[in-house]
Coordinates of C-alpha atoms in Angstrom, one line a residue:
Chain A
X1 CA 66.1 -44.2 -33.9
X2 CA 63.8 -47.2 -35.5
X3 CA 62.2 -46.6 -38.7
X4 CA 58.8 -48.0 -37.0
X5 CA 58.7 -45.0 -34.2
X6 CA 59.6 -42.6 -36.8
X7 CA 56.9 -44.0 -39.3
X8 CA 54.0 -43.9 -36.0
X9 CA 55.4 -40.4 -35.5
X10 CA 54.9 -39.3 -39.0
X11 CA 51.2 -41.0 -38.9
X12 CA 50.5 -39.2 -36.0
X13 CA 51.6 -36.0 -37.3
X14 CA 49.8 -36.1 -40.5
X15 CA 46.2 -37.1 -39.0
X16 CA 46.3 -34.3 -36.2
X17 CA 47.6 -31.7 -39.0
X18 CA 44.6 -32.5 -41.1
X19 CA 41.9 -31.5 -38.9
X20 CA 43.8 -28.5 -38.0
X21 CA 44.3 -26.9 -41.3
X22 CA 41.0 -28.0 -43.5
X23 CA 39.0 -25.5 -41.9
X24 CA 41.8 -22.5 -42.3
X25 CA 42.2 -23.5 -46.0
X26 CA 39.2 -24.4 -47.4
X27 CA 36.3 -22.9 -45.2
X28 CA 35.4 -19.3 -46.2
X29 CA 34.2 -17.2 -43.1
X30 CA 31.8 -15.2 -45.5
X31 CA 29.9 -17.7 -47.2
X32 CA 28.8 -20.1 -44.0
X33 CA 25.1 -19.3 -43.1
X34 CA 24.3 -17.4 -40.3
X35 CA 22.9 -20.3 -38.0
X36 CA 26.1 -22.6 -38.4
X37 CA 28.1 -19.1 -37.6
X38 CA 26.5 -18.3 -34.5
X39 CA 26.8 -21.9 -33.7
X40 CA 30.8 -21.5 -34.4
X41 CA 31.0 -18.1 -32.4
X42 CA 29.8 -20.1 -29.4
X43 CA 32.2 -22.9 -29.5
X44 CA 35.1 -21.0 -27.4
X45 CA 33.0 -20.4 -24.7
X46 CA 31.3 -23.8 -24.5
X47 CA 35.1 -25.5 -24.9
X48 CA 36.5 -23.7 -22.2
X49 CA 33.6 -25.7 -19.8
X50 CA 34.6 -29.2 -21.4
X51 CA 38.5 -28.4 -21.1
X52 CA 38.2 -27.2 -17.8
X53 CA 35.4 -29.7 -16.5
X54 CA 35.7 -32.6 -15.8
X55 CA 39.6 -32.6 -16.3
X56 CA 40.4 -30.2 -13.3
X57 CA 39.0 -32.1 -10.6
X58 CA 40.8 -35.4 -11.9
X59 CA 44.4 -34.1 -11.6
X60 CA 44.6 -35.7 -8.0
X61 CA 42.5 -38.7 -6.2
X62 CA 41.3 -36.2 -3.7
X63 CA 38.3 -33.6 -5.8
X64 CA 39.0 -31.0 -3.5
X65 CA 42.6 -30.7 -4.1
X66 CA 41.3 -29.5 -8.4
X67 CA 38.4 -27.6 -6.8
X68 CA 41.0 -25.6 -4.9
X69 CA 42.3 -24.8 -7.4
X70 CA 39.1 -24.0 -9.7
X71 CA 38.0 -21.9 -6.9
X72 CA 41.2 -20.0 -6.5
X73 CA 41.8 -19.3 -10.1
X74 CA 38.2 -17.8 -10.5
X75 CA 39.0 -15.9 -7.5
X76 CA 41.9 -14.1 -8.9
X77 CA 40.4 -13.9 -11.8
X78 CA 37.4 -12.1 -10.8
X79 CA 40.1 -10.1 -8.6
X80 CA 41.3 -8.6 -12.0
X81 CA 44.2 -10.9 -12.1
X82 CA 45.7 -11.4 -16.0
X83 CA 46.7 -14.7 -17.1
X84 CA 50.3 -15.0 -15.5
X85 CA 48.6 -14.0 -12.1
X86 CA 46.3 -16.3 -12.4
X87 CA 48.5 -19.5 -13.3
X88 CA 50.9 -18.8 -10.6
X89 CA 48.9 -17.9 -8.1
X90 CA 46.9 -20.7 -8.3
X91 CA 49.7 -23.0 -8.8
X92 CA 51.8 -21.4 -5.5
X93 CA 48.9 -21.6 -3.8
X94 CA 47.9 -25.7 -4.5
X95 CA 51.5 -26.2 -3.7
X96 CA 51.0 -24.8 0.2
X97 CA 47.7 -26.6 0.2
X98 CA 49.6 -30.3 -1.2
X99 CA 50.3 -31.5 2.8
X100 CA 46.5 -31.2 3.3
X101 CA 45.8 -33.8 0.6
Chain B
X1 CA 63.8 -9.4 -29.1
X2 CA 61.9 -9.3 -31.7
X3 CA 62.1 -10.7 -35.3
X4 CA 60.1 -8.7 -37.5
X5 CA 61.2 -8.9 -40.9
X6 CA 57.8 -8.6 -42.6
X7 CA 54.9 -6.0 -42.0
X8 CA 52.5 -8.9 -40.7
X9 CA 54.5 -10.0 -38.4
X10 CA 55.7 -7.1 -36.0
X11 CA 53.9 -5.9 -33.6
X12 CA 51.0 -8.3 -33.2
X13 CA 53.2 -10.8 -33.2
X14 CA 54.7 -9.4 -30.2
X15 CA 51.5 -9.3 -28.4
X16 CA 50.6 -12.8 -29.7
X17 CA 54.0 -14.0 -27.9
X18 CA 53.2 -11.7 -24.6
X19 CA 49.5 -13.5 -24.5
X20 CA 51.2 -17.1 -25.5
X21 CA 53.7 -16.9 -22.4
X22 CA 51.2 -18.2 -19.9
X23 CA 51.0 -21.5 -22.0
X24 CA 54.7 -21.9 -22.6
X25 CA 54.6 -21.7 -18.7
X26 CA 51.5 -23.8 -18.4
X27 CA 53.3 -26.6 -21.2
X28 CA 56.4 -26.4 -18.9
X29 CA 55.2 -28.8 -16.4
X30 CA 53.1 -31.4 -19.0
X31 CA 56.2 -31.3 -21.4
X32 CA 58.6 -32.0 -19.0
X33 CA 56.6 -35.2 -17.7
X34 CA 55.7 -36.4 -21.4
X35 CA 59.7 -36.7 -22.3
X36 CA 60.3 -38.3 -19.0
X37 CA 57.9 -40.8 -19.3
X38 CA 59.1 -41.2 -23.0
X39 CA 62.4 -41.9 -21.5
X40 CA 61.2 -44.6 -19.0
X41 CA 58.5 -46.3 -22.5
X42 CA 62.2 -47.0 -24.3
X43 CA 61.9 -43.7 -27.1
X44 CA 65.4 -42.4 -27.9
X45 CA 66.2 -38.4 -27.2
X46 CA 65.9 -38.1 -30.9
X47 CA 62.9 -40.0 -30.9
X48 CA 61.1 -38.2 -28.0
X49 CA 62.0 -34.7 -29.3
X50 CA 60.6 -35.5 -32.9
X51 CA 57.6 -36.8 -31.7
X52 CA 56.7 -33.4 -29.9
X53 CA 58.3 -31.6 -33.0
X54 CA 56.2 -32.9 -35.5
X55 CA 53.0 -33.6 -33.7
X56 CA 52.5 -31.1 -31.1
X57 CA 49.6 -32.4 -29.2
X58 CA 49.8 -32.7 -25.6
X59 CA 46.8 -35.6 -24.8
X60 CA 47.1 -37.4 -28.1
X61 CA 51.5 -37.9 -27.5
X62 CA 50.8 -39.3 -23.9
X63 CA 48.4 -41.8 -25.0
X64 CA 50.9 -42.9 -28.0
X65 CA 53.1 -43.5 -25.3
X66 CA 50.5 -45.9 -23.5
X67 CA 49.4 -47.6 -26.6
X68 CA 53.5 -48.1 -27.5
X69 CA 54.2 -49.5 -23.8
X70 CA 51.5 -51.7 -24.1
X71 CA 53.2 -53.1 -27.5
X72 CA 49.9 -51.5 -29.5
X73 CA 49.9 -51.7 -33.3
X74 CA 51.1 -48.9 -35.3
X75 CA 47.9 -48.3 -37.3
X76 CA 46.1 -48.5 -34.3
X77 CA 47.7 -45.9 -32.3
X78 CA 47.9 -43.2 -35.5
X79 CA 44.0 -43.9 -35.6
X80 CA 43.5 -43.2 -32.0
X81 CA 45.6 -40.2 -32.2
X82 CA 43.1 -39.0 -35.0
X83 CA 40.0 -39.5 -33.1
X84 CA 41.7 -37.8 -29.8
X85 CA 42.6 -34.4 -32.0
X86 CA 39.7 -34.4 -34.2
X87 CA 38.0 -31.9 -32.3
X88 CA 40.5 -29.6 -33.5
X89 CA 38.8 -29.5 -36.9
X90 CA 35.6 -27.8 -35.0
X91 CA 38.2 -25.6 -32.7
X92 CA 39.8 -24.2 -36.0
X93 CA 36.8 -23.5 -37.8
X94 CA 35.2 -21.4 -34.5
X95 CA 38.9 -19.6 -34.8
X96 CA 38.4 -19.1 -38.7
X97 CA 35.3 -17.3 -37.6
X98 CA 37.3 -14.6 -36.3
X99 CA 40.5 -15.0 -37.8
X100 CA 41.4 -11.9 -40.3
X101 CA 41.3 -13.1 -43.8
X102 CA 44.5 -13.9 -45.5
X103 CA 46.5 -15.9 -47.6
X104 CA 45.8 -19.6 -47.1
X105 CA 49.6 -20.6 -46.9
X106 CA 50.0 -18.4 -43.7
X107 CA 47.1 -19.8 -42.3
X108 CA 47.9 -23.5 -43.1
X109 CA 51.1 -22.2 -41.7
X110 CA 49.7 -21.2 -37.9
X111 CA 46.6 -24.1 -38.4
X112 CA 49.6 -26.6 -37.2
X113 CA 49.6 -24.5 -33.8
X114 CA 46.6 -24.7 -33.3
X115 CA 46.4 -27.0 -29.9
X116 CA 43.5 -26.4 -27.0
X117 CA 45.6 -23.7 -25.8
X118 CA 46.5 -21.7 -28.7
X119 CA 42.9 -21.7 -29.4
X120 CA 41.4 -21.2 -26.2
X121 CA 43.8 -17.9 -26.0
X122 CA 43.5 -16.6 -29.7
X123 CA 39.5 -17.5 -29.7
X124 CA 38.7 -15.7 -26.9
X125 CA 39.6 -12.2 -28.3
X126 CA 37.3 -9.7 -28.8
X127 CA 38.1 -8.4 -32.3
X128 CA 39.4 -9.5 -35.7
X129 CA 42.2 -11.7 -34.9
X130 CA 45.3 -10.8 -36.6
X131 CA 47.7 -13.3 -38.3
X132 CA 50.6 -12.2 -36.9
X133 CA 48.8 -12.3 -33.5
X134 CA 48.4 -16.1 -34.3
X135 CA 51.6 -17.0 -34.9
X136 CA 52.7 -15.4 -31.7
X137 CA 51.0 -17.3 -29.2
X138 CA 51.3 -20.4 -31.5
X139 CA 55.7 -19.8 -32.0
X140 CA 56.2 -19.4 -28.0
X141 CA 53.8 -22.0 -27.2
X142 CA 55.6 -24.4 -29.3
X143 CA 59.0 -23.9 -28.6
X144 CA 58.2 -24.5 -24.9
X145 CA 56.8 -28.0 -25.7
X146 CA 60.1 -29.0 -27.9
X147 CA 62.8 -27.4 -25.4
X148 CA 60.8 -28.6 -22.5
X149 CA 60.2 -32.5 -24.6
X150 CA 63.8 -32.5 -24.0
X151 CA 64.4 -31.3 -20.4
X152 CA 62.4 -34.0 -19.6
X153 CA 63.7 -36.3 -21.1
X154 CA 67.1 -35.9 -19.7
X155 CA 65.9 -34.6 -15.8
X156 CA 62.5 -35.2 -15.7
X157 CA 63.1 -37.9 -13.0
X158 CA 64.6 -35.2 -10.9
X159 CA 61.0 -33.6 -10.1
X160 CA 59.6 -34.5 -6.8
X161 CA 56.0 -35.9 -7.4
X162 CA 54.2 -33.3 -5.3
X163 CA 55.5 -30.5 -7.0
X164 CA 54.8 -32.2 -10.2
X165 CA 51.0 -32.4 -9.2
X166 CA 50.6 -28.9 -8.3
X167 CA 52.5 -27.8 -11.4
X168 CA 50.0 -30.0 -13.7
X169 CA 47.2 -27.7 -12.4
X170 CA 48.4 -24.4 -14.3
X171 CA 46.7 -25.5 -17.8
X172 CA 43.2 -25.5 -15.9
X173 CA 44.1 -22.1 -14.2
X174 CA 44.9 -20.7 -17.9
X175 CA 41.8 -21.9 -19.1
X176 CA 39.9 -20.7 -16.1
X177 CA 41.6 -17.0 -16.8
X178 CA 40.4 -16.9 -19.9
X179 CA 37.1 -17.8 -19.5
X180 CA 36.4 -15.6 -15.9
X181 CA 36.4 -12.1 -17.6
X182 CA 33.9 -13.2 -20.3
X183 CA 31.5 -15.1 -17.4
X184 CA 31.3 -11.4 -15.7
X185 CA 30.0 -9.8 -19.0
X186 CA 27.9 -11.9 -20.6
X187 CA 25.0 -14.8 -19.3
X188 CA 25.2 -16.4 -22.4
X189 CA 28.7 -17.6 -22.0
X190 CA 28.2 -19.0 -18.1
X191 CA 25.6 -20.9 -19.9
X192 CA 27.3 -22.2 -22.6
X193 CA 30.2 -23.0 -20.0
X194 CA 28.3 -24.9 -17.6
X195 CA 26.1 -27.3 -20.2
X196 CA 29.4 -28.1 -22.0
X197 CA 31.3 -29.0 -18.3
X198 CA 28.2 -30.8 -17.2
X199 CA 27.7 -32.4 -20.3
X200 CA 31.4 -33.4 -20.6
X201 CA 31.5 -34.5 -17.2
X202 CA 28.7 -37.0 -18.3
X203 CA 30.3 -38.0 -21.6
X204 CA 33.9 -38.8 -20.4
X205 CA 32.4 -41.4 -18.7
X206 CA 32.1 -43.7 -21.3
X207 CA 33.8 -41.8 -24.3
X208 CA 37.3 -41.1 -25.4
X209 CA 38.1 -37.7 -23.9
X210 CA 38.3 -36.4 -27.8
X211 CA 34.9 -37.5 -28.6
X212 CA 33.3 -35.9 -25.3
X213 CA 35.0 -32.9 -25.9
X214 CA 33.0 -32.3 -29.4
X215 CA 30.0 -33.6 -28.5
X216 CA 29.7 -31.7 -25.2
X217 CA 30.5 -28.7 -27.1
X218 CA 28.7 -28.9 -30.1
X219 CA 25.7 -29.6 -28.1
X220 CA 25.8 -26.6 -25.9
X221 CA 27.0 -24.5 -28.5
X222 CA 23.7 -25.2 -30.8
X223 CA 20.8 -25.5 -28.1
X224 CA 22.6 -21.9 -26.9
X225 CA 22.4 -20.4 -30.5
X226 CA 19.0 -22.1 -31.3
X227 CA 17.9 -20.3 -28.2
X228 CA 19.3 -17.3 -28.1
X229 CA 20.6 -16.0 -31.3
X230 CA 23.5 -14.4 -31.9
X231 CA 22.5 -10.6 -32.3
X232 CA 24.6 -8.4 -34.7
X233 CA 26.9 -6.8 -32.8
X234 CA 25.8 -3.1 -31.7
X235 CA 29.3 -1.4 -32.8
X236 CA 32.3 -2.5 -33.7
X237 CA 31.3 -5.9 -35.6
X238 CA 34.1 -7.7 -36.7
X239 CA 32.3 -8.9 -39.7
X240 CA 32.1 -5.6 -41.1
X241 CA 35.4 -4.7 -40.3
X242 CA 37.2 -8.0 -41.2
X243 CA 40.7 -7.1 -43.1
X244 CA 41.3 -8.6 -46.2
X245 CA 44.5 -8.8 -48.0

């Protein structure tokens, strides 16, 4: 084990700690101003579309291989599937489809 | 098998680790491939494993192990590894939102959990999200990136390719399941969806993938709430009912 991976390691652990914890620490829920609230309250939502897009048609060289999979995860999650359903299923299903591509 | 010693932890924490399974699967398959390919960049077991131990950040590790193939400086590769997580500071302040007050060592405690995953799951709840609950989908989550750090480091080779890119699809299928039931009750969030994908799609052409992230979803996020206002919640407004300790 070298000193100078373990010292990158460390670096790295400290600046993605940081960001995580200021907010949890030092931000209090009641006080921020309505506005900047609502704004906050949409942020899951609106994250979801930038981790899912354009990431998920990217995972192979060949679009339609992600969009089968964006397409059948929304299907079986519109189907009432829960999140285990939805994973596998999706995941089975690429895997019969993988020949095509 | 549970481990609840204290009354916070219990049985939240049970449903935090029942809701976290799906990304311990999900990290199975991206795990796995980052301690491989750690293998093949020269790391040690030791080193591989630590790396995933301390940091715990999926895109940020695989770039570190680009920048150190490439023979990148160290000052260098902890600044990009900065810029690629910094959205997490705007993540954990939409979480703190709706997170249940308490004590700010148990929340700098779960804050080092809190990944794209772990947020997407525990900020998509309805209600007041409990501490315990937190902790739950962050401990399972977490352990599945170590253990699995080191599975692939030792096997990792062993996985045929195909499989491999079939199995890197079930972190998009966990974000599309949580964000499908919300789409069918609301407008608002199909629209804040779509700007931010179209908006990301645009940026992540010619910006680090961290930087588009935030920018796509701080954009979509404000032009939403500056036109259309959050209303108070008719009943059950978790404001109101926010716990406090």
């Amino acid at each position: 084990m070298s000193l100078h991976i373990m010292l990158i390691i460390v670096g790295m652990a400290v600046v993605t700690y940081i960001p995580r914890m200021l907010p949890f620490v030092f931000l209090k829920a009641d006080i921020v101003p309505p506005r900047i609230e609502g704004i906050l309250k949409n942020v899951p939502h609106a994250a979801l579309g930038a981790l899912i897009f354009p990431g998920a048609l990217l995972i192979h060289d060949n679009v339609l291989f992600g969009l089968s999979g964006i397409v059948a995860a929304f299907t079986i999650s519109f189907l009432g599937g829960n999140l285990i359903t939805v994973v596998l299923g999706s995941i089975i299903l690429l895997t019969i489809l993988m020949p095509l591509f | 098998m549970k481990t609840a010693e204290t009354p916070f932890l219990g049985s939240n924490f049970s449903l935090g680790l029942r809701d976290g399974l799906p990304i311990a699967l999900g990290y199975i398959p991206a795990a796995i491939t980052f301690g491989f390919i750690a293998q093949t960049t020269g790391l040690t077991p030791v080193e591989s494993v630590m790396m995933s131990l301390l940091v715990f950040a999926g895109a940020a590790q695989f770039m570190a192990l680009s920048l150190l193939a490439a023979g990148t400086g160290s000052l260098e590769i902890i600044f990009t590894t900065f810029i690629v997580n910094i959205r997490h500071l705007l993540m954990s302040a939409s979480l703190n939102e709706n997170a249940m007050d308490d004590n700010p060592w148990k929340k700098a405690g779960y804050a080092f959990g809190i990944t794209d995953e772990v947020f997407a799951v525990t900020a998509t709840k309805e209600d007041s999200v409990h501490t315990g609950y937190i902790y739950g989908v962050f401990i399972i989550s977490y352990a599945s990136w170590v253990v699995q750090t080191g599975v692939g480091y030792a096997v990792g080779g062993l996985l045929p390719a195909t499989i491999q890119q079939s199995l890197m699809f079930a972190l998009y299928a966990l974000f599309i399941a949580l964000l499908a039931p919300a789409l069918k009750r609301q407008r608002k969030v199909l629209v804040l969806a779509a700007a931010s994908a179209v908006l990301n799609s645009l940026f992540s052409l010619f910006l680090d993938t961290g930087w588009a992230i935030i920018l796509s979803t701080t954009i979509a996020a404000t032009v939403v709430e500056w036109i259309a206002p959050a209303q108070k919640r008719p009943s059950g407004g978790t404001s109101t009912q926010r716990r406090s300790t």
